[in-house]
Amino acid sequence: MSEPVYLRPRTVAEAVQMRADNPDYLVLAGGTDLMVGAEQRSTPHGVIDVFALPELLGVVVGGDVVRIGAATTFAQLLSEPEIHLRVPALAAAAREIGALQIQARGTLGGNVGTSSPVGDTLPVLLAVDAEVELVSVRGRHRVAYRDFCTGYRTTGLAADELIAAIWVPARAGWRQFWRKVGTRRAQSISKVMLAAAARVDGGVIVDARVALGAVRERPVRADSVERALLGHVPSEQLAAQARRALAADIAPIDDMRSTARYRHAVASNLTARFVSWLATAGEVR
Ligand SMILES: Cc1cc2nc3c(=O)[nH]c(=O)nc-3n(C[C@H](O)[C@H](O)[C@H](O)COP(=O)(O)OP(=O)(O)OC[C@H]3O[C@@H](n4cnc5c(N)ncnc54)[C@H](O)[C@@H]3O)c2cc1C
């Protein structure tokens, strides 16, 4: 077989034209997922390398929204004060991805593109109501991350599309929470992670988003937990109720990293911890 064609677009316009002309070519960003599986895949006919493509890089804050270019690496995210300020759960997740080498090369768009149930940023994107900006020669549009992730390592990305950016609402008055449980603090694939955002007003939870990873075939919102929290004062009693509600939201499996029972226990501990944290963290003014 002939060597794969290597294409390195200089602009997004070039990149989407290459994608339209060659929908079977592999889109390559940091390669930290693709290289791991390279031996198990047949060699692609070609590669479209979007790593460091200027139009896919960087963080822009406009009004009440943050736009993060898809090729922005985790290290770049961590160097952005606006991410720490406005999307602290994403900063916390980025800080725990792999270790420094992976953070220097791995991108947010790649995490979304792989759509693994253990992708660390994905529960955060669910919890903050993120949107995915998609671009092709047909134009640009945004889709809620909740709808974009369709199943185990699958997304709604069309064969001629690129992920251009992730949009995150920067809402005032919300608190964000992130916890990852793995075997150690770095270079660790998550056993369970929980990302959450909530707004407490007058001592009562008036809005809540709770999302978990590694407890189903894809990252999920814990709808039952969210319903259990709304309209209540965060307390240890509410934490116990949230713990019970979680059973309806998750369906962990046994695999080489953990047992379903362990994942269940950890997920309910993290859920309770989020509510206890809300009880002590108070309101954002
Ligand atoms: C040692 C090691 C440790 C790791 N630790 C973690 C961890 O702790 N947590 C975690 O979540 N992940 C971890 N990963 C996985 C990986 O680093 C992340 O998923 C990373 O975000 C992938 O980004 P990338 O740019 O390298 O993607 P790539 O490997 O380049 O691409 C991944 C997928 O996304 C697609 N893609 C990438 N960019 C675009 C785009 N702009 N448009 C359309 N499709 C696109 C590609 O076609 C491919 O399907 C680890 C990997 C390694 C090797």
mmCIF file of C-alpha atoms and ligand atoms in Angstrom:
data_model
loop_
_atom_site.group_PDB
_atom_site.id
_atom_site.type_symbol
_atom_site.label_atom_id
_atom_site.label_comp_id
_atom_site.label_asym_id
_atom_site.label_seq_id
_atom_site.Cartn_x
_atom_site.Cartn_y
_atom_site.Cartn_z
ATOM 1 C CA MET A 1 0.000 0.000 0.000
ATOM 2 C CA SER A 2 1.229 3.536 -0.762
ATOM 3 C CA GLU A 3 2.214 5.921 2.051
ATOM 4 C CA PRO A 4 -0.660 8.052 3.442
ATOM 5 C CA VAL A 5 -0.900 11.601 2.131
ATOM 6 C CA TYR A 6 -0.007 14.226 4.765
ATOM 7 C CA LEU A 7 -1.893 17.527 4.534
ATOM 8 C CA ARG A 8 -1.232 20.551 6.742
ATOM 9 C CA PRO A 9 -3.787 23.315 6.094
ATOM 10 C CA ARG A 10 -2.831 26.902 6.944
ATOM 11 C CA THR A 11 -6.389 28.151 7.352
ATOM 12 C CA VAL A 12 -9.749 26.694 8.346
ATOM 13 C CA ALA A 13 -11.016 27.424 4.814
ATOM 14 C CA GLU A 14 -8.245 25.197 3.453
ATOM 15 C CA ALA A 15 -8.866 22.566 6.108
ATOM 16 C CA VAL A 16 -12.594 22.213 5.395
ATOM 17 C CA GLN A 17 -11.946 22.051 1.651
ATOM 18 C CA MET A 18 -9.447 19.230 2.260
ATOM 19 C CA ARG A 19 -12.019 17.521 4.462
ATOM 20 C CA ALA A 20 -14.739 17.881 1.797
ATOM 21 C CA ASP A 21 -12.412 16.510 -0.891
ATOM 22 C CA ASN A 22 -11.140 13.647 1.317
ATOM 23 C CA PRO A 23 -13.791 12.629 3.865
ATOM 24 C CA ASP A 24 -11.917 9.352 4.476
ATOM 25 C CA TYR A 25 -8.715 11.110 5.651
ATOM 26 C CA LEU A 26 -7.972 11.101 9.356
ATOM 27 C CA VAL A 27 -8.127 14.417 11.207
ATOM 28 C CA LEU A 28 -5.055 14.655 13.436
ATOM 29 C CA ALA A 29 -4.686 17.114 16.315
ATOM 30 C CA GLY A 30 -2.220 16.301 19.128
ATOM 31 C CA GLY A 31 -2.266 12.602 18.225
ATOM 32 C CA THR A 32 -2.332 11.473 21.868
ATOM 33 C CA ASP A 33 -5.370 9.270 21.228
ATOM 34 C CA LEU A 34 -4.743 8.463 17.580
ATOM 35 C CA MET A 35 -1.141 7.324 18.039
ATOM 36 C CA VAL A 36 -2.100 4.964 20.851
ATOM 37 C CA GLY A 37 -4.536 3.117 18.581
ATOM 38 C CA ALA A 38 -2.489 3.412 15.373
ATOM 39 C CA GLU A 39 -1.329 -0.206 15.355
ATOM 40 C CA GLN A 40 -4.885 -1.494 15.675
ATOM 41 C CA ARG A 41 -6.233 0.545 12.752
ATOM 42 C CA SER A 42 -5.678 0.132 9.055
ATOM 43 C CA THR A 43 -3.409 2.851 7.669
ATOM 44 C CA PRO A 44 -5.506 5.842 6.574
ATOM 45 C CA HIS A 45 -5.307 7.069 2.963
ATOM 46 C CA GLY A 46 -4.319 10.443 4.315
ATOM 47 C CA VAL A 47 -4.032 12.699 7.328
ATOM 48 C CA ILE A 48 -5.267 16.291 7.750
ATOM 49 C CA ASP A 49 -3.156 17.809 10.527
ATOM 50 C CA VAL A 50 -4.976 20.593 12.373
ATOM 51 C CA PHE A 51 -2.618 20.783 15.374
ATOM 52 C CA ALA A 52 -1.644 24.424 15.982
ATOM 53 C CA LEU A 53 -3.864 25.654 13.143
ATOM 54 C CA PRO A 54 -4.052 29.331 14.211
ATOM 55 C CA GLU A 55 -7.815 29.739 13.710
ATOM 56 C CA LEU A 56 -8.476 26.723 15.945
ATOM 57 C CA LEU A 57 -6.362 28.061 18.810
ATOM 58 C CA GLY A 58 -7.014 30.155 21.851
ATOM 59 C CA VAL A 59 -9.598 31.383 24.301
ATOM 60 C CA VAL A 60 -11.812 34.377 23.573
ATOM 61 C CA VAL A 61 -14.214 35.847 26.121
ATOM 62 C CA GLY A 62 -17.107 37.853 24.753
ATOM 63 C CA GLY A 63 -19.853 39.067 27.058
ATOM 64 C CA ASP A 64 -21.233 36.056 28.850
ATOM 65 C CA VAL A 65 -19.618 33.358 26.724
ATOM 66 C CA VAL A 66 -16.161 31.783 26.393
ATOM 67 C CA ARG A 67 -15.034 30.373 23.026
ATOM 68 C CA ILE A 68 -12.221 27.833 23.168
ATOM 69 C CA GLY A 69 -10.576 26.843 19.884
ATOM 70 C CA ALA A 70 -10.676 23.092 19.308
ATOM 71 C CA ALA A 71 -6.899 22.751 18.858
ATOM 72 C CA THR A 72 -6.171 24.509 22.152
ATOM 73 C CA THR A 73 -4.037 22.188 24.261
ATOM 74 C CA PHE A 74 -4.677 21.522 27.931
ATOM 75 C CA ALA A 75 -1.432 23.346 28.775
ATOM 76 C CA GLN A 76 -2.666 26.400 26.851
ATOM 77 C CA LEU A 77 -6.018 26.193 28.651
ATOM 78 C CA LEU A 78 -4.230 26.099 31.976
ATOM 79 C CA SER A 79 -2.237 29.205 31.085
ATOM 80 C CA GLU A 80 -5.446 31.215 30.516
ATOM 81 C CA PRO A 81 -6.590 33.150 33.625
ATOM 82 C CA GLU A 82 -10.077 33.490 32.081
ATOM 83 C CA ILE A 83 -10.522 29.700 32.100
ATOM 84 C CA HIS A 84 -9.628 29.512 35.805
ATOM 85 C CA LEU A 85 -11.992 32.395 36.515
ATOM 86 C CA ARG A 86 -14.970 31.493 34.331
ATOM 87 C CA VAL A 87 -14.785 27.714 33.827
ATOM 88 C CA PRO A 88 -12.874 26.496 36.908
ATOM 89 C CA ALA A 89 -14.167 22.929 36.497
ATOM 90 C CA LEU A 90 -12.550 22.759 33.050
ATOM 91 C CA ALA A 91 -9.269 24.088 34.433
ATOM 92 C CA ALA A 92 -9.405 21.470 37.191
ATOM 93 C CA ALA A 93 -10.065 18.675 34.681
ATOM 94 C CA ALA A 94 -7.297 19.873 32.326
ATOM 95 C CA ARG A 95 -4.823 19.898 35.220
ATOM 96 C CA GLU A 96 -5.471 16.192 35.864
ATOM 97 C CA ILE A 97 -5.281 14.943 32.268
ATOM 98 C CA GLY A 98 -2.327 12.594 31.802
ATOM 99 C CA ALA A 99 0.732 14.521 32.910
ATOM 100 C CA LEU A 100 2.658 17.514 31.551
ATOM 101 C CA GLN A 101 3.634 15.864 28.251
ATOM 102 C CA ILE A 102 0.044 14.907 27.407
ATOM 103 C CA GLN A 103 -1.230 18.319 28.504
ATOM 104 C CA ALA A 104 1.278 19.954 26.140
ATOM 105 C CA ARG A 105 0.035 17.983 23.159
ATOM 106 C CA GLY A 106 -3.544 16.814 23.852
ATOM 107 C CA THR A 107 -6.327 19.163 22.759
ATOM 108 C CA LEU A 108 -9.852 19.879 23.914
ATOM 109 C CA GLY A 109 -11.149 19.124 20.400
ATOM 110 C CA GLY A 110 -9.368 15.771 20.479
ATOM 111 C CA ASN A 111 -10.982 14.847 23.793
ATOM 112 C CA VAL A 112 -14.386 15.696 22.296
ATOM 113 C CA GLY A 113 -13.551 13.932 19.017
ATOM 114 C CA THR A 114 -12.539 10.678 20.705
ATOM 115 C CA SER A 115 -15.660 10.839 22.884
ATOM 116 C CA SER A 116 -14.415 8.198 25.287
ATOM 117 C CA PRO A 117 -16.512 7.495 28.379
ATOM 118 C CA VAL A 118 -13.323 8.325 30.321
ATOM 119 C CA GLY A 119 -12.633 11.629 28.531
ATOM 120 C CA ASP A 120 -12.065 13.939 31.484
ATOM 121 C CA THR A 121 -13.349 17.183 30.007
ATOM 122 C CA LEU A 122 -16.606 15.663 28.770
ATOM 123 C CA PRO A 123 -18.592 15.664 32.035
ATOM 124 C CA VAL A 124 -17.502 19.283 32.466
ATOM 125 C CA LEU A 125 -18.882 20.170 29.037
ATOM 126 C CA LEU A 126 -22.183 18.556 30.015
ATOM 127 C CA ALA A 127 -22.317 20.309 33.370
ATOM 128 C CA VAL A 128 -21.696 23.772 31.932
ATOM 129 C CA ASP A 129 -24.101 23.375 28.988
ATOM 130 C CA ALA A 130 -21.294 23.712 26.439
ATOM 131 C CA GLU A 131 -21.885 23.845 22.711
ATOM 132 C CA VAL A 132 -19.694 22.434 19.942
ATOM 133 C CA GLU A 133 -19.021 24.665 16.945
ATOM 134 C CA LEU A 134 -18.764 22.635 13.750
ATOM 135 C CA VAL A 135 -17.427 23.916 10.454
ATOM 136 C CA SER A 136 -17.469 22.556 6.912
ATOM 137 C CA VAL A 137 -17.687 23.937 3.389
ATOM 138 C CA ARG A 138 -21.450 23.992 4.024
ATOM 139 C CA GLY A 139 -21.015 26.554 6.802
ATOM 140 C CA ARG A 140 -20.790 26.766 10.582
ATOM 141 C CA HIS A 141 -23.252 25.778 13.255
ATOM 142 C CA ARG A 142 -23.381 25.060 16.970
ATOM 143 C CA VAL A 143 -24.840 22.019 18.642
ATOM 144 C CA ALA A 144 -25.350 21.360 22.348
ATOM 145 C CA TYR A 145 -22.625 19.029 23.642
ATOM 146 C CA ARG A 146 -25.364 16.944 25.221
ATOM 147 C CA ASP A 147 -26.673 16.098 21.716
ATOM 148 C CA PHE A 148 -23.273 15.922 20.016
ATOM 149 C CA CYS A 149 -22.049 12.952 22.049
ATOM 150 C CA THR A 150 -24.176 10.087 20.748
ATOM 151 C CA GLY A 151 -22.759 6.947 22.384
ATOM 152 C CA TYR A 152 -19.668 4.890 23.127
ATOM 153 C CA ARG A 153 -16.892 6.780 21.273
ATOM 154 C CA THR A 154 -19.383 8.205 18.771
ATOM 155 C CA THR A 155 -20.406 11.765 17.994
ATOM 156 C CA GLY A 156 -22.580 13.637 15.542
ATOM 157 C CA LEU A 157 -19.518 14.851 13.572
ATOM 158 C CA ALA A 158 -20.246 14.585 9.829
ATOM 159 C CA ALA A 159 -17.590 13.198 7.482
ATOM 160 C CA ASP A 160 -16.866 16.636 6.011
ATOM 161 C CA GLU A 161 -16.861 18.555 9.308
ATOM 162 C CA LEU A 162 -14.234 19.774 11.746
ATOM 163 C CA ILE A 163 -14.713 20.701 15.365
ATOM 164 C CA ALA A 164 -13.870 24.412 15.350
ATOM 165 C CA ALA A 165 -14.469 25.383 18.972
ATOM 166 C CA ILE A 166 -16.237 24.758 22.238
ATOM 167 C CA TRP A 167 -18.528 27.482 23.567
ATOM 168 C CA VAL A 168 -19.139 27.736 27.274
ATOM 169 C CA PRO A 169 -21.636 30.115 28.867
ATOM 170 C CA ALA A 170 -19.832 32.147 31.548
ATOM 171 C CA ARG A 171 -22.710 32.460 33.971
ATOM 172 C CA ALA A 172 -22.497 34.757 36.941
ATOM 173 C CA GLY A 173 -23.420 33.343 40.313
ATOM 174 C CA TRP A 174 -22.726 29.672 39.547
ATOM 175 C CA ARG A 175 -20.360 27.434 41.493
ATOM 176 C CA GLN A 176 -18.466 24.704 39.685
ATOM 177 C CA PHE A 177 -17.135 21.463 41.116
ATOM 178 C CA TRP A 178 -14.828 18.774 39.706
ATOM 179 C CA ARG A 179 -13.490 15.515 41.129
ATOM 180 C CA LYS A 180 -11.660 12.694 39.366
ATOM 181 C CA VAL A 181 -10.968 9.368 40.996
ATOM 182 C CA GLY A 182 -8.251 7.230 39.450
ATOM 183 C CA THR A 183 -5.445 5.041 40.646
ATOM 184 C CA ARG A 184 -3.086 7.976 41.280
ATOM 185 C CA ARG A 185 -2.862 11.732 40.731
ATOM 186 C CA ALA A 186 -1.198 11.735 37.284
ATOM 187 C CA GLN A 187 -1.127 9.456 34.221
ATOM 188 C CA SER A 188 -4.293 7.870 35.464
ATOM 189 C CA ILE A 189 -7.375 6.899 33.484
ATOM 190 C CA SER A 190 -10.471 7.882 35.426
ATOM 191 C CA LYS A 191 -12.473 5.294 37.295
ATOM 192 C CA VAL A 192 -15.195 7.871 37.946
ATOM 193 C CA MET A 193 -15.355 11.636 37.517
ATOM 194 C CA LEU A 194 -18.010 14.134 38.502
ATOM 195 C CA ALA A 195 -18.455 17.669 37.221
ATOM 196 C CA ALA A 196 -21.195 19.887 38.529
ATOM 197 C CA ALA A 197 -22.431 23.439 38.448
ATOM 198 C CA ALA A 198 -25.069 24.966 40.653
ATOM 199 C CA ARG A 199 -26.597 28.285 41.583
ATOM 200 C CA VAL A 200 -27.688 28.886 45.133
ATOM 201 C CA ASP A 201 -30.020 31.826 45.758
ATOM 202 C CA GLY A 202 -31.385 32.746 49.154
ATOM 203 C CA GLY A 203 -29.797 29.587 50.535
ATOM 204 C CA VAL A 204 -31.724 27.351 48.101
ATOM 205 C CA ILE A 205 -30.405 25.480 45.046
ATOM 206 C CA VAL A 206 -32.217 27.107 42.132
ATOM 207 C CA ASP A 207 -30.223 25.532 39.276
ATOM 208 C CA ALA A 208 -28.086 22.404 39.176
ATOM 209 C CA ARG A 209 -26.204 20.420 36.560
ATOM 210 C CA VAL A 210 -24.492 17.213 37.624
ATOM 211 C CA ALA A 211 -22.563 15.099 35.120
ATOM 212 C CA LEU A 212 -20.577 11.909 35.536
ATOM 213 C CA GLY A 213 -18.028 10.077 33.449
ATOM 214 C CA ALA A 214 -17.022 6.410 33.290
ATOM 215 C CA VAL A 215 -20.326 5.219 34.726
ATOM 216 C CA ARG A 216 -22.140 4.569 31.450
ATOM 217 C CA GLU A 217 -21.166 4.059 27.809
ATOM 218 C CA ARG A 218 -20.870 7.839 27.520
ATOM 219 C CA PRO A 219 -20.696 10.795 29.920
ATOM 220 C CA VAL A 220 -24.138 11.462 31.375
ATOM 221 C CA ARG A 221 -26.121 14.117 33.171
ATOM 222 C CA ALA A 222 -27.531 12.840 36.454
ATOM 223 C CA ASP A 223 -31.081 14.053 35.818
ATOM 224 C CA SER A 224 -32.563 12.364 38.903
ATOM 225 C CA VAL A 225 -29.939 13.915 41.160
ATOM 226 C CA GLU A 226 -30.569 17.341 39.646
ATOM 227 C CA ARG A 227 -34.311 16.998 40.280
ATOM 228 C CA ALA A 228 -33.646 15.926 43.857
ATOM 229 C CA LEU A 229 -31.551 19.043 44.494
ATOM 230 C CA LEU A 230 -33.763 21.738 43.008
ATOM 231 C CA GLY A 231 -35.546 23.951 45.490
ATOM 232 C CA HIS A 232 -33.685 22.555 48.509
ATOM 233 C CA VAL A 233 -31.174 23.942 50.958
ATOM 234 C CA PRO A 234 -27.832 22.117 50.579
ATOM 235 C CA SER A 235 -27.278 20.007 53.693
ATOM 236 C CA GLU A 236 -26.008 16.602 54.799
ATOM 237 C CA GLN A 237 -29.588 15.315 54.605
ATOM 238 C CA LEU A 238 -29.876 16.502 51.000
ATOM 239 C CA ALA A 239 -26.508 14.882 50.236
ATOM 240 C CA ALA A 240 -27.966 11.551 51.383
ATOM 241 C CA GLN A 241 -31.047 12.064 49.185
ATOM 242 C CA ALA A 242 -28.865 12.906 46.173
ATOM 243 C CA ARG A 243 -26.857 9.736 46.795
ATOM 244 C CA ARG A 244 -30.059 7.643 46.656
ATOM 245 C CA ALA A 245 -31.347 9.443 43.536
ATOM 246 C CA LEU A 246 -28.141 8.661 41.646
ATOM 247 C CA ALA A 247 -28.996 4.972 41.271
ATOM 248 C CA ALA A 248 -31.456 5.840 38.491
ATOM 249 C CA ASP A 249 -28.851 7.796 36.506
ATOM 250 C CA ILE A 250 -25.891 5.457 36.185
ATOM 251 C CA ALA A 251 -25.217 1.910 34.991
ATOM 252 C CA PRO A 252 -21.531 1.183 35.585
ATOM 253 C CA ILE A 253 -19.856 -1.919 34.196
ATOM 254 C CA ASP A 254 -17.151 -4.272 35.451
ATOM 255 C CA ASP A 255 -13.974 -3.893 33.447
ATOM 256 C CA MET A 256 -10.210 -4.121 33.883
ATOM 257 C CA ARG A 257 -10.069 -0.776 35.708
ATOM 258 C CA SER A 258 -12.858 -1.227 38.256
ATOM 259 C CA THR A 259 -15.894 -3.173 39.311
ATOM 260 C CA ALA A 260 -19.391 -1.821 38.801
ATOM 261 C CA ARG A 261 -19.868 -1.927 42.573
ATOM 262 C CA TYR A 262 -16.802 0.209 43.213
ATOM 263 C CA ARG A 263 -17.830 2.723 40.541
ATOM 264 C CA HIS A 264 -21.295 2.909 42.072
ATOM 265 C CA ALA A 265 -19.883 3.573 45.528
ATOM 266 C CA VAL A 266 -17.440 6.222 44.278
ATOM 267 C CA ALA A 267 -20.051 7.968 42.119
ATOM 268 C CA SER A 268 -22.457 8.238 45.032
ATOM 269 C CA ASN A 269 -19.669 9.467 47.348
ATOM 270 C CA LEU A 270 -18.738 12.172 44.827
ATOM 271 C CA THR A 271 -22.382 13.194 44.437
ATOM 272 C CA ALA A 272 -22.779 13.517 48.201
ATOM 273 C CA ARG A 273 -19.501 15.400 48.429
ATOM 274 C CA PHE A 274 -20.692 17.921 45.846
ATOM 275 C CA VAL A 275 -23.830 18.657 47.889
ATOM 276 C CA SER A 276 -21.842 18.915 51.145
ATOM 277 C CA TRP A 277 -19.421 21.273 49.410
ATOM 278 C CA LEU A 278 -22.343 23.444 48.269
ATOM 279 C CA ALA A 279 -23.560 23.530 51.854
ATOM 280 C CA THR A 280 -20.258 24.949 53.069
ATOM 281 C CA ALA A 281 -19.249 26.998 50.004
ATOM 282 C CA GLY A 282 -22.192 29.400 50.273
ATOM 283 C CA GLU A 283 -23.477 31.634 47.505
ATOM 284 C CA VAL A 284 -21.573 33.441 44.773
ATOM 285 C CA ARG A 285 -22.362 37.166 44.767
HETATM 286 C C1 LIG B 1 -0.386 8.598 28.353
HETATM 287 C C2 LIG B 1 -1.767 9.161 28.070
HETATM 288 C C3 LIG B 1 -2.505 9.663 29.129
HETATM 289 C C4 LIG B 1 -3.783 10.159 28.894
HETATM 290 N N1 LIG B 1 -4.486 10.628 29.973
HETATM 291 C C5 LIG B 1 -5.731 11.111 29.781
HETATM 292 C C6 LIG B 1 -6.491 11.577 30.889
HETATM 293 O O1 LIG B 1 -6.059 11.564 32.050
HETATM 294 N N2 LIG B 1 -7.744 12.048 30.631
HETATM 295 C C7 LIG B 1 -8.279 12.090 29.372
HETATM 296 O O2 LIG B 1 -9.402 12.538 29.199
HETATM 297 N N3 LIG B 1 -7.560 11.654 28.313
HETATM 298 C C8 LIG B 1 -6.314 11.174 28.479
HETATM 299 N N4 LIG B 1 -5.598 10.724 27.402
HETATM 300 C C9 LIG B 1 -6.217 10.748 26.072
HETATM 301 C C10 LIG B 1 -5.888 11.997 25.204
HETATM 302 O O3 LIG B 1 -4.706 12.634 25.646
HETATM 303 C C11 LIG B 1 -7.042 13.004 25.198
HETATM 304 O O4 LIG B 1 -8.255 12.403 24.799
HETATM 305 C C12 LIG B 1 -6.728 14.217 24.294
HETATM 306 O O5 LIG B 1 -7.675 15.227 24.565
HETATM 307 C C13 LIG B 1 -6.791 13.890 22.801
HETATM 308 O O6 LIG B 1 -6.472 15.069 22.088
HETATM 309 P P1 LIG B 1 -5.508 15.024 20.805
HETATM 310 O O7 LIG B 1 -5.402 16.402 20.318
HETATM 311 O O8 LIG B 1 -4.249 14.335 21.100
HETATM 312 O O9 LIG B 1 -6.433 14.138 19.826
HETATM 313 P P2 LIG B 1 -6.012 13.229 18.575
HETATM 314 O O10 LIG B 1 -5.438 11.955 19.051
HETATM 315 O O11 LIG B 1 -5.242 14.002 17.579
HETATM 316 O O12 LIG B 1 -7.494 12.980 17.986
HETATM 317 C C14 LIG B 1 -8.468 12.312 18.743
HETATM 318 C C15 LIG B 1 -9.757 12.182 17.911
HETATM 319 O O13 LIG B 1 -10.375 13.461 17.740
HETATM 320 C C16 LIG B 1 -10.472 13.780 16.338
HETATM 321 N N5 LIG B 1 -10.209 15.228 16.244
HETATM 322 C C17 LIG B 1 -9.230 15.906 16.873
HETATM 323 N N6 LIG B 1 -9.345 17.230 16.622
HETATM 324 C C18 LIG B 1 -10.426 17.364 15.790
HETATM 325 C C19 LIG B 1 -11.062 18.491 15.174
HETATM 326 N N7 LIG B 1 -10.646 19.753 15.364
HETATM 327 N N8 LIG B 1 -12.136 18.254 14.394
HETATM 328 C C20 LIG B 1 -12.598 16.987 14.200
HETATM 329 N N9 LIG B 1 -12.046 15.903 14.770
HETATM 330 C C21 LIG B 1 -10.973 16.085 15.563
HETATM 331 C C22 LIG B 1 -9.451 12.898 15.640
HETATM 332 O O14 LIG B 1 -9.804 12.650 14.292
HETATM 333 C C23 LIG B 1 -9.533 11.638 16.502
HETATM 334 O O15 LIG B 1 -10.664 10.886 16.137
HETATM 335 C C24 LIG B 1 -4.313 10.197 27.584
HETATM 336 C C25 LIG B 1 -3.543 9.721 26.510
HETATM 337 C C26 LIG B 1 -2.282 9.217 26.749
HETATM 338 C C27 LIG B 1 -1.460 8.714 25.584
#
